[in-house]
């Protein structure tokens, strides 16, 4: 079982609030990712990080921001939440090492954070 | 445009029956194909990962096949159980991409009835 944790699992907030979704992994993975998933739709990459102090935007434009100050921690922040931000946010990490090409490595997901903005 | 299409969109079967889920992709150049199981309200969990040279891979009652020539994959579930009820997601990686840049299908929602 993957050791990657997301909190909160569920969050209901009002428009304009600032929120931070937490993601932590204890596997020592350098690479971490945030995906957004709406019901019945595919996952979309919104942010990724290849290590401490490294963050990049993903394929889907997002008003959220991320930080990577510690290897194990990759929080996502929305400065001013809107109803359009209502979605499931999934954090993931991938194993580090030279035993397999990078894009063959296992991707481990957290349980997700379900955000509802009223 | 690189795409991953899954069928059927949803499927209902009785406990103990077998089923096969399909995945067609246009991702090129192909690197690997993964199947994930996602329980409702949970994160996806990996079932199999297959590279170009592999055409069958099993994980317990799950067997994935890959035809890289026709760009098709299938996931066969044998002797289904109630706990198999979930969304099954096909994910394809191209050879030039980093791991985070994967192409996801929308999933097949499988419901197993007692």
JSON list of C-alpha atoms in Angstrom, two decimals:
[
{"chain": "A", "resi": 1, "resn": "UNK", "atom": "CA", "xyz": [0.00, 0.00, 0.00]},
{"chain": "A", "resi": 2, "resn": "UNK", "atom": "CA", "xyz": [1.27, 3.45, -0.94]},
{"chain": "A", "resi": 3, "resn": "UNK", "atom": "CA", "xyz": [2.38, 5.82, 1.82]},
{"chain": "A", "resi": 4, "resn": "UNK", "atom": "CA", "xyz": [0.99, 9.02, 0.41]},
{"chain": "A", "resi": 5, "resn": "UNK", "atom": "CA", "xyz": [-1.52, 11.01, 2.38]},
{"chain": "A", "resi": 6, "resn": "UNK", "atom": "CA", "xyz": [-3.89, 13.82, 1.53]},
{"chain": "A", "resi": 7, "resn": "UNK", "atom": "CA", "xyz": [-5.82, 16.08, 3.86]},
{"chain": "A", "resi": 8, "resn": "UNK", "atom": "CA", "xyz": [-8.53, 17.06, 4.09]},
{"chain": "A", "resi": 9, "resn": "UNK", "atom": "CA", "xyz": [-10.42, 14.26, 2.36]},
{"chain": "A", "resi": 10, "resn": "UNK", "atom": "CA", "xyz": [-13.48, 16.46, 2.04]},
{"chain": "A", "resi": 11, "resn": "UNK", "atom": "CA", "xyz": [-13.82, 20.24, 2.23]},
{"chain": "A", "resi": 12, "resn": "UNK", "atom": "CA", "xyz": [-16.81, 22.51, 1.72]},
{"chain": "A", "resi": 13, "resn": "UNK", "atom": "CA", "xyz": [-16.07, 26.23, 1.75]},
{"chain": "A", "resi": 14, "resn": "UNK", "atom": "CA", "xyz": [-17.52, 29.51, 0.63]},
{"chain": "A", "resi": 15, "resn": "UNK", "atom": "CA", "xyz": [-16.44, 31.58, -2.35]},
{"chain": "A", "resi": 16, "resn": "UNK", "atom": "CA", "xyz": [-13.41, 33.76, -1.78]},
{"chain": "A", "resi": 17, "resn": "UNK", "atom": "CA", "xyz": [-11.83, 31.64, 0.93]},
{"chain": "A", "resi": 18, "resn": "UNK", "atom": "CA", "xyz": [-8.18, 30.63, 0.83]},
{"chain": "A", "resi": 19, "resn": "UNK", "atom": "CA", "xyz": [-7.58, 26.90, 1.06]},
{"chain": "A", "resi": 20, "resn": "UNK", "atom": "CA", "xyz": [-4.58, 24.61, 1.16]},
{"chain": "A", "resi": 21, "resn": "UNK", "atom": "CA", "xyz": [-4.73, 20.96, 0.28]},
{"chain": "A", "resi": 22, "resn": "UNK", "atom": "CA", "xyz": [-1.98, 18.96, 1.95]},
{"chain": "A", "resi": 23, "resn": "UNK", "atom": "CA", "xyz": [-0.06, 16.06, 0.44]},
{"chain": "A", "resi": 24, "resn": "UNK", "atom": "CA", "xyz": [2.70, 14.12, 2.11]},
{"chain": "A", "resi": 25, "resn": "UNK", "atom": "CA", "xyz": [4.56, 10.97, 1.17]},
{"chain": "A", "resi": 26, "resn": "UNK", "atom": "CA", "xyz": [6.96, 8.90, 3.24]},
{"chain": "A", "resi": 27, "resn": "UNK", "atom": "CA", "xyz": [8.50, 6.92, 0.38]},
{"chain": "A", "resi": 28, "resn": "UNK", "atom": "CA", "xyz": [11.33, 9.35, -0.34]},
{"chain": "A", "resi": 29, "resn": "UNK", "atom": "CA", "xyz": [10.06, 10.06, -3.85]},
{"chain": "A", "resi": 30, "resn": "UNK", "atom": "CA", "xyz": [11.56, 13.05, -5.60]},
{"chain": "A", "resi": 31, "resn": "UNK", "atom": "CA", "xyz": [8.72, 13.48, -8.06]},
{"chain": "A", "resi": 32, "resn": "UNK", "atom": "CA", "xyz": [5.28, 14.59, -7.00]},
{"chain": "A", "resi": 33, "resn": "UNK", "atom": "CA", "xyz": [2.16, 15.60, -8.94]},
{"chain": "A", "resi": 34, "resn": "UNK", "atom": "CA", "xyz": [-1.26, 17.16, -8.56]},
{"chain": "A", "resi": 35, "resn": "UNK", "atom": "CA", "xyz": [-4.13, 16.01, -10.76]},
{"chain": "A", "resi": 36, "resn": "UNK", "atom": "CA", "xyz": [-7.67, 17.33, -11.06]},
{"chain": "A", "resi": 37, "resn": "UNK", "atom": "CA", "xyz": [-10.51, 14.94, -11.76]},
{"chain": "A", "resi": 38, "resn": "UNK", "atom": "CA", "xyz": [-14.17, 15.67, -12.41]},
{"chain": "A", "resi": 39, "resn": "UNK", "atom": "CA", "xyz": [-16.83, 12.90, -12.36]},
{"chain": "A", "resi": 40, "resn": "UNK", "atom": "CA", "xyz": [-16.67, 10.68, -15.43]},
{"chain": "A", "resi": 41, "resn": "UNK", "atom": "CA", "xyz": [-13.73, 12.60, -16.82]},
{"chain": "A", "resi": 42, "resn": "UNK", "atom": "CA", "xyz": [-10.04, 11.88, -17.22]},
{"chain": "A", "resi": 43, "resn": "UNK", "atom": "CA", "xyz": [-7.39, 13.07, -14.81]},
{"chain": "A", "resi": 44, "resn": "UNK", "atom": "CA", "xyz": [-5.65, 16.30, -15.77]},
{"chain": "A", "resi": 45, "resn": "UNK", "atom": "CA", "xyz": [-2.18, 17.24, -14.56]},
{"chain": "A", "resi": 46, "resn": "UNK", "atom": "CA", "xyz": [-2.18, 20.70, -12.97]},
{"chain": "A", "resi": 47, "resn": "UNK", "atom": "CA", "xyz": [1.22, 20.83, -11.21]},
{"chain": "A", "resi": 48, "resn": "UNK", "atom": "CA", "xyz": [4.31, 18.72, -10.79]},
{"chain": "A", "resi": 49, "resn": "UNK", "atom": "CA", "xyz": [7.63, 18.84, -9.00]},
{"chain": "A", "resi": 50, "resn": "UNK", "atom": "CA", "xyz": [10.88, 17.02, -9.63]},
{"chain": "A", "resi": 51, "resn": "UNK", "atom": "CA", "xyz": [12.38, 17.87, -6.27]},
{"chain": "A", "resi": 52, "resn": "UNK", "atom": "CA", "xyz": [12.81, 20.49, -3.58]},
{"chain": "A", "resi": 53, "resn": "UNK", "atom": "CA", "xyz": [12.33, 24.04, -4.88]},
{"chain": "A", "resi": 54, "resn": "UNK", "atom": "CA", "xyz": [11.23, 22.68, -8.27]},
{"chain": "A", "resi": 55, "resn": "UNK", "atom": "CA", "xyz": [7.64, 23.22, -9.41]},
{"chain": "A", "resi": 56, "resn": "UNK", "atom": "CA", "xyz": [6.07, 23.35, -12.85]},
{"chain": "A", "resi": 57, "resn": "UNK", "atom": "CA", "xyz": [2.59, 23.90, -14.24]},
{"chain": "A", "resi": 58, "resn": "UNK", "atom": "CA", "xyz": [0.91, 20.94, -15.86]},
{"chain": "A", "resi": 59, "resn": "UNK", "atom": "CA", "xyz": [-1.19, 20.55, -18.96]},
{"chain": "A", "resi": 60, "resn": "UNK", "atom": "CA", "xyz": [-4.39, 21.98, -17.48]},
{"chain": "A", "resi": 61, "resn": "UNK", "atom": "CA", "xyz": [-4.40, 25.63, -16.58]},
{"chain": "A", "resi": 62, "resn": "UNK", "atom": "CA", "xyz": [-5.12, 26.10, -12.91]},
{"chain": "A", "resi": 63, "resn": "UNK", "atom": "CA", "xyz": [-5.39, 29.10, -10.63]},
{"chain": "A", "resi": 64, "resn": "UNK", "atom": "CA", "xyz": [-3.84, 27.10, -7.84]},
{"chain": "A", "resi": 65, "resn": "UNK", "atom": "CA", "xyz": [-0.22, 27.30, -6.74]},
{"chain": "A", "resi": 66, "resn": "UNK", "atom": "CA", "xyz": [2.11, 24.73, -5.21]},
{"chain": "A", "resi": 67, "resn": "UNK", "atom": "CA", "xyz": [5.32, 24.70, -3.21]},
{"chain": "A", "resi": 68, "resn": "UNK", "atom": "CA", "xyz": [7.99, 22.09, -2.53]},
{"chain": "A", "resi": 69, "resn": "UNK", "atom": "CA", "xyz": [10.08, 23.12, 0.45]},
{"chain": "A", "resi": 70, "resn": "UNK", "atom": "CA", "xyz": [10.55, 19.58, 1.72]},
{"chain": "A", "resi": 71, "resn": "UNK", "atom": "CA", "xyz": [10.85, 16.36, -0.28]},
{"chain": "A", "resi": 72, "resn": "UNK", "atom": "CA", "xyz": [7.93, 14.72, 1.45]},
{"chain": "A", "resi": 73, "resn": "UNK", "atom": "CA", "xyz": [5.49, 17.63, 1.30]},
{"chain": "A", "resi": 74, "resn": "UNK", "atom": "CA", "xyz": [3.72, 19.13, -1.74]},
{"chain": "A", "resi": 75, "resn": "UNK", "atom": "CA", "xyz": [0.81, 21.40, -0.72]},
{"chain": "A", "resi": 76, "resn": "UNK", "atom": "CA", "xyz": [-1.60, 23.00, -3.19]},
{"chain": "A", "resi": 77, "resn": "UNK", "atom": "CA", "xyz": [-3.11, 26.42, -2.44]},
{"chain": "A", "resi": 78, "resn": "UNK", "atom": "CA", "xyz": [-6.07, 28.33, -3.82]},
{"chain": "A", "resi": 79, "resn": "UNK", "atom": "CA", "xyz": [-5.91, 31.99, -2.79]},
{"chain": "A", "resi": 80, "resn": "UNK", "atom": "CA", "xyz": [-9.55, 32.71, -3.53]},
{"chain": "A", "resi": 81, "resn": "UNK", "atom": "CA", "xyz": [-11.77, 29.72, -4.14]},
{"chain": "A", "resi": 82, "resn": "UNK", "atom": "CA", "xyz": [-14.63, 29.88, -6.65]},
{"chain": "A", "resi": 83, "resn": "UNK", "atom": "CA", "xyz": [-17.39, 27.40, -7.51]},
{"chain": "A", "resi": 84, "resn": "UNK", "atom": "CA", "xyz": [-15.48, 26.50, -10.71]},
{"chain": "A", "resi": 85, "resn": "UNK", "atom": "CA", "xyz": [-12.76, 25.05, -8.46]},
{"chain": "A", "resi": 86, "resn": "UNK", "atom": "CA", "xyz": [-15.15, 22.37, -7.21]},
{"chain": "A", "resi": 87, "resn": "UNK", "atom": "CA", "xyz": [-13.46, 19.09, -8.10]},
{"chain": "A", "resi": 88, "resn": "UNK", "atom": "CA", "xyz": [-11.50, 16.11, -6.85]},
{"chain": "A", "resi": 89, "resn": "UNK", "atom": "CA", "xyz": [-7.79, 16.82, -6.40]},
{"chain": "A", "resi": 90, "resn": "UNK", "atom": "CA", "xyz": [-5.42, 13.85, -6.48]},
{"chain": "A", "resi": 91, "resn": "UNK", "atom": "CA", "xyz": [-1.80, 13.95, -5.35]},
{"chain": "A", "resi": 92, "resn": "UNK", "atom": "CA", "xyz": [0.69, 11.40, -6.64]},
{"chain": "A", "resi": 93, "resn": "UNK", "atom": "CA", "xyz": [4.36, 10.55, -6.41]},
{"chain": "A", "resi": 94, "resn": "UNK", "atom": "CA", "xyz": [6.67, 8.34, -8.41]},
{"chain": "A", "resi": 95, "resn": "UNK", "atom": "CA", "xyz": [9.54, 6.17, -7.40]},
{"chain": "A", "resi": 96, "resn": "UNK", "atom": "CA", "xyz": [13.07, 7.36, -7.77]},
{"chain": "A", "resi": 97, "resn": "UNK", "atom": "CA", "xyz": [15.90, 5.23, -9.01]},
{"chain": "A", "resi": 98, "resn": "UNK", "atom": "CA", "xyz": [17.72, 3.91, -11.99]},
{"chain": "A", "resi": 99, "resn": "UNK", "atom": "CA", "xyz": [16.16, 0.48, -12.25]},
{"chain": "A", "resi": 100, "resn": "UNK", "atom": "CA", "xyz": [13.63, 1.53, -14.86]},
{"chain": "A", "resi": 101, "resn": "UNK", "atom": "CA", "xyz": [13.23, 4.36, -17.34]},
{"chain": "A", "resi": 102, "resn": "UNK", "atom": "CA", "xyz": [11.54, 7.34, -15.80]},
{"chain": "A", "resi": 103, "resn": "UNK", "atom": "CA", "xyz": [8.26, 6.95, -17.62]},
{"chain": "A", "resi": 104, "resn": "UNK", "atom": "CA", "xyz": [8.00, 3.26, -16.71]},
{"chain": "A", "resi": 105, "resn": "UNK", "atom": "CA", "xyz": [8.07, 3.90, -12.99]},
{"chain": "A", "resi": 106, "resn": "UNK", "atom": "CA", "xyz": [5.15, 3.26, -10.72]},
{"chain": "A", "resi": 107, "resn": "UNK", "atom": "CA", "xyz": [2.88, 6.18, -9.90]},
{"chain": "A", "resi": 108, "resn": "UNK", "atom": "CA", "xyz": [1.31, 6.14, -6.44]},
{"chain": "A", "resi": 109, "resn": "UNK", "atom": "CA", "xyz": [-1.81, 8.16, -5.72]},
{"chain": "A", "resi": 110, "resn": "UNK", "atom": "CA", "xyz": [-3.22, 9.56, -2.52]},
{"chain": "A", "resi": 111, "resn": "UNK", "atom": "CA", "xyz": [-6.87, 9.09, -1.58]},
{"chain": "A", "resi": 112, "resn": "UNK", "atom": "CA", "xyz": [-7.84, 12.48, -2.97]},
{"chain": "A", "resi": 113, "resn": "UNK", "atom": "CA", "xyz": [-9.34, 15.69, -1.62]},
{"chain": "A", "resi": 114, "resn": "UNK", "atom": "CA", "xyz": [-12.89, 16.44, -2.64]},
{"chain": "A", "resi": 115, "resn": "UNK", "atom": "CA", "xyz": [-13.37, 20.22, -2.72]},
{"chain": "A", "resi": 116, "resn": "UNK", "atom": "CA", "xyz": [-16.76, 21.88, -2.94]},
{"chain": "A", "resi": 117, "resn": "UNK", "atom": "CA", "xyz": [-16.95, 25.66, -3.23]},
{"chain": "A", "resi": 118, "resn": "UNK", "atom": "CA", "xyz": [-20.34, 27.19, -2.60]},
{"chain": "B", "resi": 1, "resn": "UNK", "atom": "CA", "xyz": [-3.78, 14.51, -31.04]},
{"chain": "B", "resi": 2, "resn": "UNK", "atom": "CA", "xyz": [-2.85, 11.86, -28.52]},
{"chain": "B", "resi": 3, "resn": "UNK", "atom": "CA", "xyz": [-5.95, 10.26, -27.09]},
{"chain": "B", "resi": 4, "resn": "UNK", "atom": "CA", "xyz": [-7.09, 7.31, -25.03]},
{"chain": "B", "resi": 5, "resn": "UNK", "atom": "CA", "xyz": [-10.61, 5.99, -25.54]},
{"chain": "B", "resi": 6, "resn": "UNK", "atom": "CA", "xyz": [-12.22, 3.41, -23.29]},
{"chain": "B", "resi": 7, "resn": "UNK", "atom": "CA", "xyz": [-15.28, 1.27, -23.78]},
{"chain": "B", "resi": 8, "resn": "UNK", "atom": "CA", "xyz": [-17.80, 0.59, -22.55]},
{"chain": "B", "resi": 9, "resn": "UNK", "atom": "CA", "xyz": [-18.40, 3.72, -20.51]},
{"chain": "B", "resi": 10, "resn": "UNK", "atom": "CA", "xyz": [-20.19, 1.60, -17.91]},
{"chain": "B", "resi": 11, "resn": "UNK", "atom": "CA", "xyz": [-20.86, -2.07, -17.38]},
{"chain": "B", "resi": 12, "resn": "UNK", "atom": "CA", "xyz": [-23.00, -4.10, -14.99]},
{"chain": "B", "resi": 13, "resn": "UNK", "atom": "CA", "xyz": [-22.29, -7.78, -14.43]},
{"chain": "B", "resi": 14, "resn": "UNK", "atom": "CA", "xyz": [-23.30, -10.43, -11.93]},
{"chain": "B", "resi": 15, "resn": "UNK", "atom": "CA", "xyz": [-20.93, -11.68, -9.30]},
{"chain": "B", "resi": 16, "resn": "UNK", "atom": "CA", "xyz": [-18.84, -14.59, -10.55]},
{"chain": "B", "resi": 17, "resn": "UNK", "atom": "CA", "xyz": [-19.05, -13.60, -14.20]},
{"chain": "B", "resi": 18, "resn": "UNK", "atom": "CA", "xyz": [-16.12, -12.55, -16.39]},
{"chain": "B", "resi": 19, "resn": "UNK", "atom": "CA", "xyz": [-15.84, -9.28, -18.25]},
{"chain": "B", "resi": 20, "resn": "UNK", "atom": "CA", "xyz": [-13.50, -7.49, -20.64]},
{"chain": "B", "resi": 21, "resn": "UNK", "atom": "CA", "xyz": [-12.84, -3.77, -20.79]},
{"chain": "B", "resi": 22, "resn": "UNK", "atom": "CA", "xyz": [-11.37, -2.11, -23.87]},
{"chain": "B", "resi": 23, "resn": "UNK", "atom": "CA", "xyz": [-8.86, 0.67, -24.41]},
{"chain": "B", "resi": 24, "resn": "UNK", "atom": "CA", "xyz": [-7.90, 2.17, -27.77]},
{"chain": "B", "resi": 25, "resn": "UNK", "atom": "CA", "xyz": [-5.19, 4.78, -28.03]},
{"chain": "B", "resi": 26, "resn": "UNK", "atom": "CA", "xyz": [-3.56, 7.02, -30.58]},
{"chain": "B", "resi": 27, "resn": "UNK", "atom": "CA", "xyz": [-0.57, 8.01, -28.44]},
{"chain": "B", "resi": 28, "resn": "UNK", "atom": "CA", "xyz": [2.65, 7.94, -30.40]},
{"chain": "B", "resi": 29, "resn": "UNK", "atom": "CA", "xyz": [5.45, 7.10, -30.02]},
{"chain": "B", "resi": 30, "resn": "UNK", "atom": "CA", "xyz": [4.18, 4.55, -27.54]},
{"chain": "B", "resi": 31, "resn": "UNK", "atom": "CA", "xyz": [6.09, 3.76, -24.37]},
{"chain": "B", "resi": 32, "resn": "UNK", "atom": "CA", "xyz": [3.82, 1.90, -21.95]},
{"chain": "B", "resi": 33, "resn": "UNK", "atom": "CA", "xyz": [0.22, 1.32, -21.01]},
{"chain": "B", "resi": 34, "resn": "UNK", "atom": "CA", "xyz": [-1.15, 1.09, -17.50]},
{"chain": "B", "resi": 35, "resn": "UNK", "atom": "CA", "xyz": [-4.43, -0.02, -16.03]},
{"chain": "B", "resi": 36, "resn": "UNK", "atom": "CA", "xyz": [-5.61, 1.48, -12.76]},
{"chain": "B", "resi": 37, "resn": "UNK", "atom": "CA", "xyz": [-8.52, 0.63, -10.49]},
{"chain": "B", "resi": 38, "resn": "UNK", "atom": "CA", "xyz": [-10.22, 3.55, -8.79]},
{"chain": "B", "resi": 39, "resn": "UNK", "atom": "CA", "xyz": [-12.78, 2.91, -6.08]},
{"chain": "B", "resi": 40, "resn": "UNK", "atom": "CA", "xyz": [-15.43, 5.60, -5.62]},
{"chain": "B", "resi": 41, "resn": "UNK", "atom": "CA", "xyz": [-13.99, 8.54, -3.70]},
{"chain": "B", "resi": 42, "resn": "UNK", "atom": "CA", "xyz": [-10.48, 7.04, -3.60]},
{"chain": "B", "resi": 43, "resn": "UNK", "atom": "CA", "xyz": [-7.26, 7.44, -5.53]},
{"chain": "B", "resi": 44, "resn": "UNK", "atom": "CA", "xyz": [-6.32, 5.14, -8.45]},
{"chain": "B", "resi": 45, "resn": "UNK", "atom": "CA", "xyz": [-4.36, 2.00, -7.67]},
{"chain": "B", "resi": 46, "resn": "UNK", "atom": "CA", "xyz": [-2.10, 0.39, -10.25]},
{"chain": "B", "resi": 47, "resn": "UNK", "atom": "CA", "xyz": [-3.06, -3.01, -11.64]},
{"chain": "B", "resi": 48, "resn": "UNK", "atom": "CA", "xyz": [-0.58, -3.53, -14.47]},
{"chain": "B", "resi": 49, "resn": "UNK", "atom": "CA", "xyz": [1.98, -1.70, -16.58]},
{"chain": "B", "resi": 50, "resn": "UNK", "atom": "CA", "xyz": [2.90, -3.05, -20.01]},
{"chain": "B", "resi": 51, "resn": "UNK", "atom": "CA", "xyz": [5.65, -2.00, -22.35]},
{"chain": "B", "resi": 52, "resn": "UNK", "atom": "CA", "xyz": [5.83, -2.35, -26.13]},
{"chain": "B", "resi": 53, "resn": "UNK", "atom": "CA", "xyz": [7.29, -5.86, -25.99]},
{"chain": "B", "resi": 54, "resn": "UNK", "atom": "CA", "xyz": [4.71, -7.29, -23.60]},
{"chain": "B", "resi": 55, "resn": "UNK", "atom": "CA", "xyz": [1.37, -8.52, -24.89]},
{"chain": "B", "resi": 56, "resn": "UNK", "atom": "CA", "xyz": [-0.06, -10.11, -21.74]},
{"chain": "B", "resi": 57, "resn": "UNK", "atom": "CA", "xyz": [0.33, -9.41, -18.07]},
{"chain": "B", "resi": 58, "resn": "UNK", "atom": "CA", "xyz": [-1.66, -10.79, -15.15]},
{"chain": "B", "resi": 59, "resn": "UNK", "atom": "CA", "xyz": [-2.29, -9.59, -11.63]},
{"chain": "B", "resi": 60, "resn": "UNK", "atom": "CA", "xyz": [-4.44, -12.11, -9.82]},
{"chain": "B", "resi": 61, "resn": "UNK", "atom": "CA", "xyz": [-7.86, -12.21, -11.49]},
{"chain": "B", "resi": 62, "resn": "UNK", "atom": "CA", "xyz": [-6.92, -9.29, -13.75]},
{"chain": "B", "resi": 63, "resn": "UNK", "atom": "CA", "xyz": [-5.28, -9.97, -17.11]},
{"chain": "B", "resi": 64, "resn": "UNK", "atom": "CA", "xyz": [-4.25, -7.16, -19.41]},
{"chain": "B", "resi": 65, "resn": "UNK", "atom": "CA", "xyz": [-3.43, -7.62, -23.07]},
{"chain": "B", "resi": 66, "resn": "UNK", "atom": "CA", "xyz": [-1.73, -5.23, -25.43]},
{"chain": "B", "resi": 67, "resn": "UNK", "atom": "CA", "xyz": [-1.61, -5.12, -29.22]},
{"chain": "B", "resi": 68, "resn": "UNK", "atom": "CA", "xyz": [0.81, -2.32, -30.04]},
{"chain": "B", "resi": 69, "resn": "UNK", "atom": "CA", "xyz": [0.19, -2.74, -33.77]},
{"chain": "B", "resi": 70, "resn": "UNK", "atom": "CA", "xyz": [-3.52, -2.01, -33.55]},
{"chain": "B", "resi": 71, "resn": "UNK", "atom": "CA", "xyz": [-3.04, 0.24, -30.51]},
{"chain": "B", "resi": 72, "resn": "UNK", "atom": "CA", "xyz": [-5.53, -1.66, -28.43]},
{"chain": "B", "resi": 73, "resn": "UNK", "atom": "CA", "xyz": [-5.52, -3.04, -24.93]},
{"chain": "B", "resi": 74, "resn": "UNK", "atom": "CA", "xyz": [-8.01, -5.01, -22.93]},
{"chain": "B", "resi": 75, "resn": "UNK", "atom": "CA", "xyz": [-8.45, -5.77, -19.25]},
{"chain": "B", "resi": 76, "resn": "UNK", "atom": "CA", "xyz": [-10.10, -9.10, -18.51]},
{"chain": "B", "resi": 77, "resn": "UNK", "atom": "CA", "xyz": [-11.55, -9.71, -15.06]},
{"chain": "B", "resi": 78, "resn": "UNK", "atom": "CA", "xyz": [-12.19, -13.32, -14.15]},
{"chain": "B", "resi": 79, "resn": "UNK", "atom": "CA", "xyz": [-14.74, -14.56, -11.61]},
{"chain": "B", "resi": 80, "resn": "UNK", "atom": "CA", "xyz": [-15.81, -11.07, -10.62]},
{"chain": "B", "resi": 81, "resn": "UNK", "atom": "CA", "xyz": [-16.35, -10.11, -7.01]},
{"chain": "B", "resi": 82, "resn": "UNK", "atom": "CA", "xyz": [-18.40, -7.35, -5.43]},
{"chain": "B", "resi": 83, "resn": "UNK", "atom": "CA", "xyz": [-15.15, -5.58, -4.55]},
{"chain": "B", "resi": 84, "resn": "UNK", "atom": "CA", "xyz": [-14.35, -5.29, -8.26]},
{"chain": "B", "resi": 85, "resn": "UNK", "atom": "CA", "xyz": [-16.98, -2.55, -8.52]},
{"chain": "B", "resi": 86, "resn": "UNK", "atom": "CA", "xyz": [-14.89, 0.49, -9.44]},
{"chain": "B", "resi": 87, "resn": "UNK", "atom": "CA", "xyz": [-13.74, 2.65, -12.31]},
{"chain": "B", "resi": 88, "resn": "UNK", "atom": "CA", "xyz": [-10.97, 1.12, -14.42]},
{"chain": "B", "resi": 89, "resn": "UNK", "atom": "CA", "xyz": [-8.70, 3.65, -16.05]},
{"chain": "B", "resi": 90, "resn": "UNK", "atom": "CA", "xyz": [-6.39, 3.10, -19.01]},
{"chain": "B", "resi": 91, "resn": "UNK", "atom": "CA", "xyz": [-3.31, 5.33, -19.07]},
{"chain": "B", "resi": 92, "resn": "UNK", "atom": "CA", "xyz": [-0.78, 5.58, -21.89]},
{"chain": "B", "resi": 93, "resn": "UNK", "atom": "CA", "xyz": [2.67, 7.13, -21.81]},
{"chain": "B", "resi": 94, "resn": "UNK", "atom": "CA", "xyz": [4.53, 8.27, -24.89]},
{"chain": "B", "resi": 95, "resn": "UNK", "atom": "CA", "xyz": [8.24, 7.68, -25.30]},
{"chain": "B", "resi": 96, "resn": "UNK", "atom": "CA", "xyz": [9.20, 11.29, -25.05]},
{"chain": "B", "resi": 97, "resn": "UNK", "atom": "CA", "xyz": [7.21, 12.24, -22.00]},
{"chain": "B", "resi": 98, "resn": "UNK", "atom": "CA", "xyz": [8.12, 12.50, -18.39]},
{"chain": "B", "resi": 99, "resn": "UNK", "atom": "CA", "xyz": [6.17, 10.27, -16.05]},
{"chain": "B", "resi": 100, "resn": "UNK", "atom": "CA", "xyz": [3.82, 13.03, -15.03]},
{"chain": "B", "resi": 101, "resn": "UNK", "atom": "CA", "xyz": [2.66, 13.68, -18.57]},
{"chain": "B", "resi": 102, "resn": "UNK", "atom": "CA", "xyz": [0.44, 10.69, -19.08]},
{"chain": "B", "resi": 103, "resn": "UNK", "atom": "CA", "xyz": [-2.64, 10.33, -21.27]},
{"chain": "B", "resi": 104, "resn": "UNK", "atom": "CA", "xyz": [-5.64, 9.21, -19.26]},
{"chain": "B", "resi": 105, "resn": "UNK", "atom": "CA", "xyz": [-8.84, 7.58, -20.45]},
{"chain": "B", "resi": 106, "resn": "UNK", "atom": "CA", "xyz": [-12.13, 8.49, -18.83]},
{"chain": "B", "resi": 107, "resn": "UNK", "atom": "CA", "xyz": [-12.50, 5.05, -17.35]},
{"chain": "B", "resi": 108, "resn": "UNK", "atom": "CA", "xyz": [-15.05, 2.25, -17.47]},
{"chain": "B", "resi": 109, "resn": "UNK", "atom": "CA", "xyz": [-17.39, 2.18, -14.49]},
{"chain": "B", "resi": 110, "resn": "UNK", "atom": "CA", "xyz": [-17.89, -1.45, -13.52]},
{"chain": "B", "resi": 111, "resn": "UNK", "atom": "CA", "xyz": [-20.67, -2.50, -11.18]},
{"chain": "B", "resi": 112, "resn": "UNK", "atom": "CA", "xyz": [-20.81, -6.06, -9.89]},
{"chain": "B", "resi": 113, "resn": "UNK", "atom": "CA", "xyz": [-24.19, -7.16, -8.56]},
{"chain": "B", "resi": 114, "resn": "UNK", "atom": "CA", "xyz": [-24.69, -10.04, -6.13]}
]
